[in-house]
PDB file of C-alpha atoms in Angstrom:
ATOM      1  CA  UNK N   1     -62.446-167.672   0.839  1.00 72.00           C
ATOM      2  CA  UNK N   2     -65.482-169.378   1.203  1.00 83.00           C
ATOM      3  CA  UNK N   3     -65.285-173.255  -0.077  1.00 85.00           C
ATOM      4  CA  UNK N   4     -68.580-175.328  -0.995  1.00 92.00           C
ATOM      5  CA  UNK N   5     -69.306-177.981   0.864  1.00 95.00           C
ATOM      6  CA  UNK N   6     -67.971-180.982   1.008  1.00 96.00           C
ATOM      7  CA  UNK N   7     -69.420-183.475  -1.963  1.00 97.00           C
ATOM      8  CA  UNK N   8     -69.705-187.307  -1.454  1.00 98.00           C
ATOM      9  CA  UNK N   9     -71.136-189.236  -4.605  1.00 98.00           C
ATOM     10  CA  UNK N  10     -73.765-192.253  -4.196  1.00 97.00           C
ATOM     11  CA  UNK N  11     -70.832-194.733  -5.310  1.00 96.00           C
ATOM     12  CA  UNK N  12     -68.331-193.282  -2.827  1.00 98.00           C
ATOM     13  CA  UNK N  13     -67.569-194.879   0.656  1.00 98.00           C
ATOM     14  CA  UNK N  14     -65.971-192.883   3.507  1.00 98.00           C
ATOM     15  CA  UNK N  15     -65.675-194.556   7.006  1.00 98.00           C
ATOM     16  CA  UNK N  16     -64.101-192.764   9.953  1.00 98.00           C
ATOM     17  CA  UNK N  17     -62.320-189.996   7.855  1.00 98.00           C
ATOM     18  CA  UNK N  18     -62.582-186.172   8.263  1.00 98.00           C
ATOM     19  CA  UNK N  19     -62.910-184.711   4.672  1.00 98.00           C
ATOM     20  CA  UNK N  20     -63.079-180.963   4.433  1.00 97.00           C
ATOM     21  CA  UNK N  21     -65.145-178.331   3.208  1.00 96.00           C
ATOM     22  CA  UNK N  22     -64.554-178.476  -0.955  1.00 97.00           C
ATOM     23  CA  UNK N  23     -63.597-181.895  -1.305  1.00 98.00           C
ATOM     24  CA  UNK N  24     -65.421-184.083  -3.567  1.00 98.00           C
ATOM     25  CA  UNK N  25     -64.921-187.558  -2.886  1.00 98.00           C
ATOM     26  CA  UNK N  26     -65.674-190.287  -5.812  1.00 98.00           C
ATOM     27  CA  UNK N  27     -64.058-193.416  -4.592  1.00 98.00           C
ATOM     28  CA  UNK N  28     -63.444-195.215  -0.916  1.00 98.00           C
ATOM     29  CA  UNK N  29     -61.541-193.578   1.987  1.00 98.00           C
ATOM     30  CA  UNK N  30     -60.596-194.757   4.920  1.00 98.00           C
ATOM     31  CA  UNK N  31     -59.261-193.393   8.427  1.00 98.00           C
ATOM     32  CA  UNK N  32     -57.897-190.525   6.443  1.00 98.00           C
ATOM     33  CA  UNK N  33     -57.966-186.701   6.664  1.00 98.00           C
ATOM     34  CA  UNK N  34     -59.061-185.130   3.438  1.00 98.00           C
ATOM     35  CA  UNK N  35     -58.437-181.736   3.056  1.00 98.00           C
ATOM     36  CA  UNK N  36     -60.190-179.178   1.035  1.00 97.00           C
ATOM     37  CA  UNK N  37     -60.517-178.936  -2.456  1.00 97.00           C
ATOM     38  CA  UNK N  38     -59.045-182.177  -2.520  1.00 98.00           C
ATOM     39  CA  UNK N  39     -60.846-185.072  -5.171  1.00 98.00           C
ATOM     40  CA  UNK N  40     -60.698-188.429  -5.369  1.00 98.00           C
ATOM     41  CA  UNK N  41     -61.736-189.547  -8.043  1.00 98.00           C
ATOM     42  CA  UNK N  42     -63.926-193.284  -8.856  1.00 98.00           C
ATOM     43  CA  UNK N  43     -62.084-196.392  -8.151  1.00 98.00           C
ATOM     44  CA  UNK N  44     -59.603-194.671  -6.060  1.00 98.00           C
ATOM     45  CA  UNK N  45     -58.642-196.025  -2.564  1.00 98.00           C
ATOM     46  CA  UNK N  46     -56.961-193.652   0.665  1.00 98.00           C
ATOM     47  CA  UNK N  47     -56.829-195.223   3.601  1.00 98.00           C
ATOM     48  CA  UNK N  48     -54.817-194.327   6.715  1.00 98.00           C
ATOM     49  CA  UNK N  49     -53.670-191.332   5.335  1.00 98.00           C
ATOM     50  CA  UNK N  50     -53.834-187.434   5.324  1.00 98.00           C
ATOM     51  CA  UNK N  51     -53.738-185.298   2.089  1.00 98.00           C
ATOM     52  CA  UNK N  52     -53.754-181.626   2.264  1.00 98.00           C
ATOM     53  CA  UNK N  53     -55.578-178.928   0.372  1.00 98.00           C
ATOM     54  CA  UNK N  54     -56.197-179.143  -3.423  1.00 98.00           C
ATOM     55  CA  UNK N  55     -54.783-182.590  -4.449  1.00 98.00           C
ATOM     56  CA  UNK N  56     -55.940-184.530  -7.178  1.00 98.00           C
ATOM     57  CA  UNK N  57     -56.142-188.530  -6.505  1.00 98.00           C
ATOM     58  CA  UNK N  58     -57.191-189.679 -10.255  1.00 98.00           C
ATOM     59  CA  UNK N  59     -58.800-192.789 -11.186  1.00 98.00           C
ATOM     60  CA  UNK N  60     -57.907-196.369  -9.596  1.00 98.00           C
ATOM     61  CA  UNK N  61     -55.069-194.417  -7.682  1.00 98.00           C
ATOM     62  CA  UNK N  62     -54.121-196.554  -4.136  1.00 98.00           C
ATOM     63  CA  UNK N  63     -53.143-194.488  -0.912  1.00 98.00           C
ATOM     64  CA  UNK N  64     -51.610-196.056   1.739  1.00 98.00           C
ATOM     65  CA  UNK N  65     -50.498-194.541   5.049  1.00 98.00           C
ATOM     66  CA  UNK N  66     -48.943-191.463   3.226  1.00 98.00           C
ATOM     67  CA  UNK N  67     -49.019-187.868   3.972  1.00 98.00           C
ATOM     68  CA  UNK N  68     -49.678-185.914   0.766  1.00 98.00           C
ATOM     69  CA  UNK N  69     -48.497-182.380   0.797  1.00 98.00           C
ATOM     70  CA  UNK N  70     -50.849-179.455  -1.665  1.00 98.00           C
ATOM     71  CA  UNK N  71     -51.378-178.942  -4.601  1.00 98.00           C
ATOM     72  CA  UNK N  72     -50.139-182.789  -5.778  1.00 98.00           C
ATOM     73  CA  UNK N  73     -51.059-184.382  -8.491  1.00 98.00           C
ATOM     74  CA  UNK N  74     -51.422-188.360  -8.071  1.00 98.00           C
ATOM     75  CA  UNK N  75     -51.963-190.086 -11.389  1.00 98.00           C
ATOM     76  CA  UNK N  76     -54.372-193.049 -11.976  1.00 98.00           C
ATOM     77  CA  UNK N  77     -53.586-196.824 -11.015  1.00 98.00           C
ATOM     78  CA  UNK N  78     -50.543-195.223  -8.870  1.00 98.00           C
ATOM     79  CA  UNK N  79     -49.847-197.593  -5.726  1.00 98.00           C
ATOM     80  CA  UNK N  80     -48.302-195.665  -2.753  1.00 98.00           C
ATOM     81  CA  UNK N  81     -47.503-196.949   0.184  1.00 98.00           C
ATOM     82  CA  UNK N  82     -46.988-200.817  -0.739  1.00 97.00           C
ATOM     83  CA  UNK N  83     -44.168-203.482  -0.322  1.00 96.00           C
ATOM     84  CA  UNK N  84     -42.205-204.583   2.976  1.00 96.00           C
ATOM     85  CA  UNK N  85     -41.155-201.575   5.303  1.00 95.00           C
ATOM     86  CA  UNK N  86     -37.332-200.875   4.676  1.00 96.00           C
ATOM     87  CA  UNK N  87     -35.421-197.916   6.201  1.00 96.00           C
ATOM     88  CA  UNK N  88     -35.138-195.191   4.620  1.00 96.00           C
ATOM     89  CA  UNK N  89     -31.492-194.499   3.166  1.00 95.00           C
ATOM     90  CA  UNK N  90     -31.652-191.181   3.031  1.00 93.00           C
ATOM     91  CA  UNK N  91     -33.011-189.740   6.204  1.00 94.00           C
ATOM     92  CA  UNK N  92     -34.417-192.754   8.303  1.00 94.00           C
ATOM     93  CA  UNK N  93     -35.088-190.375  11.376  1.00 93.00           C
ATOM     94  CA  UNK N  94     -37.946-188.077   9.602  1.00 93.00           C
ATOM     95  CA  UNK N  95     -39.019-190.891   6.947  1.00 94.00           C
ATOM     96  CA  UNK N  96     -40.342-193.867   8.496  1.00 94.00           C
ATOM     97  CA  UNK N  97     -43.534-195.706  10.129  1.00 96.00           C
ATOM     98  CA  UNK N  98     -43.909-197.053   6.873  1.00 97.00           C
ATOM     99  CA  UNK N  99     -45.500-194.201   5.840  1.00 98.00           C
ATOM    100  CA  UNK N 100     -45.423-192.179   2.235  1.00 98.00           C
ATOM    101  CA  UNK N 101     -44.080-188.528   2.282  1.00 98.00           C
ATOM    102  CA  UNK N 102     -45.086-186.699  -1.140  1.00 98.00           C
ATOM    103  CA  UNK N 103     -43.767-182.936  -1.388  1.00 97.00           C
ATOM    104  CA  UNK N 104     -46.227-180.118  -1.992  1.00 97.00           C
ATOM    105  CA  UNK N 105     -46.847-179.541  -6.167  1.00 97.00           C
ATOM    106  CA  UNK N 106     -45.566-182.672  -6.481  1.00 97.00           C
ATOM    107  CA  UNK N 107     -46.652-184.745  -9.780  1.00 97.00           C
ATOM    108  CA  UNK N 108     -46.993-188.992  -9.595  1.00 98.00           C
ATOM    109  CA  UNK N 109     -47.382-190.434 -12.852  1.00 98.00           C
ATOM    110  CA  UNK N 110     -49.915-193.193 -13.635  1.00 98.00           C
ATOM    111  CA  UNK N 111     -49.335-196.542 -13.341  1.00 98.00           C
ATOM    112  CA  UNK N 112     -45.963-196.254 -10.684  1.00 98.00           C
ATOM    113  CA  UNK N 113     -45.848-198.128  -7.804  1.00 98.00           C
ATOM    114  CA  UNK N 114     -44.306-196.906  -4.728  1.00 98.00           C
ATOM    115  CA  UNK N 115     -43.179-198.680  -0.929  1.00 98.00           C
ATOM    116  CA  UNK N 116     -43.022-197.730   2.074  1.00 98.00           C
ATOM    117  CA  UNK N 117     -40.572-195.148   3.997  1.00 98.00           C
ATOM    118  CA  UNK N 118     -40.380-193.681   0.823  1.00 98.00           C
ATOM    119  CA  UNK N 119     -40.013-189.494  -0.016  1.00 97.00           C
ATOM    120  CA  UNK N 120     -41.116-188.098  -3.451  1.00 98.00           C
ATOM    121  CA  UNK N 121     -40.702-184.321  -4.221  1.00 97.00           C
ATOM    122  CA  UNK N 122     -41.416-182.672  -7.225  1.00 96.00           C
ATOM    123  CA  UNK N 123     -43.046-183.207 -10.707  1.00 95.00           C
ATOM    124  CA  UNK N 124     -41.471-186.574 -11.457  1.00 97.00           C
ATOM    125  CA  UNK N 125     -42.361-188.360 -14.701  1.00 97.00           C
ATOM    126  CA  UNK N 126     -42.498-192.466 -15.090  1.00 97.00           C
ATOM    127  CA  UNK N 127     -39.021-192.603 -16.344  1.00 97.00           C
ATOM    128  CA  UNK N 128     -38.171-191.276 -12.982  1.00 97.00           C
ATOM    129  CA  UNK N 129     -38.820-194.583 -11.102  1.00 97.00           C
ATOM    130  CA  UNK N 130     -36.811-197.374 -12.282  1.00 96.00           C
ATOM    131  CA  UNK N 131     -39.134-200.225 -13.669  1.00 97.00           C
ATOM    132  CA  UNK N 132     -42.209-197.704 -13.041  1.00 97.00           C
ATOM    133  CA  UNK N 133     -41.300-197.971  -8.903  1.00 98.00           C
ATOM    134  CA  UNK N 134     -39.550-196.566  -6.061  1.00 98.00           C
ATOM    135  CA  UNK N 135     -39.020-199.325  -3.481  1.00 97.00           C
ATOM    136  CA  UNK N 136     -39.559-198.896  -0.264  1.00 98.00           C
ATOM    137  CA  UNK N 137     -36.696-196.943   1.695  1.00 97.00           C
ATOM    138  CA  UNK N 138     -35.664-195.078  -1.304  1.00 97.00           C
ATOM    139  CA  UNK N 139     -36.124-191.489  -2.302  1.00 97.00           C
ATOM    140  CA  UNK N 140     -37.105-189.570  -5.218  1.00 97.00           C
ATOM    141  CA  UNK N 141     -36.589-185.629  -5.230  1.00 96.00           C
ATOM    142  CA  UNK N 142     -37.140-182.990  -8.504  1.00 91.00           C
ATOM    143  CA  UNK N 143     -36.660-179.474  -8.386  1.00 73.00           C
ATOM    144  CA  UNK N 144     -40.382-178.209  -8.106  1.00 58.00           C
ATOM    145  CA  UNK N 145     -40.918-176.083 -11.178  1.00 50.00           C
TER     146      UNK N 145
END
């Protein structure tokens, strides 16, 4: 397959990021590796993070040190990556760094906020994430449909 190329609107910052053949980039990102076919859309902020191939970062979204398996689906005003860095409870050897792990096809809603050390998976809806968050060290997995 060929991709287009990369698109980077007027209003969009990117500083010291690789972003990918077929990703169009609307809002700021930072440090980061953007993968293709990946957009982020206005107002949305990715910084020290890597998100693979075809994701969807909507509106006033904010990325923080996660890595963002495909095909995800991160809805707008979603905070990842925020909050004090707590262990993880489930499996503190693989999830930690205080950074983000998000499952491929995996759905955030809008508005959720999530910490650090933290391990979503699967198409989880707000009344997944008790008081719209997952706090940092905790651990959300769905059976991906």
């Amino acid at each position: 397959d060929v991709m287009p190329p990369q698109y980077i609107s007027e209003s969009a910052t990117v500083q010291t990021s690789i972003i990918s053949e077929g990703a169009e980039i609307y809002g700021h990102v930072e440090h980061s590796v953007i993968g293709p076919g990946v957009i982020i859309h206005a107002n949305a902020e990715v910084r020290d993070s890597i998100i693979m191939n075809d994701v969807i970062v909507r509106d006033g979204a904010i990325i923080e040190k996660a890595i963002i398996a495909e095909e995800c689906d991160i809805g707008s005003h979603a905070q990842i990556g925020i909050g004090e860095e707590i262990e993880n409870a489930l499996e503190p050897r693989i999830y930690g760094g205080g950074i983000v792990t998000i499952g491929e096809r995996t759905t955030i809603p809008s508005c959720v906020k999530i910490g650090k050390n933290t391990v979503i998976s699967g198409k989880t809806i707000y009344e997944d994430y008790q008081d719209g968050a997952l706090m940092s060290g905790q651990s959300l997995i769905r059976e991906v449909g």
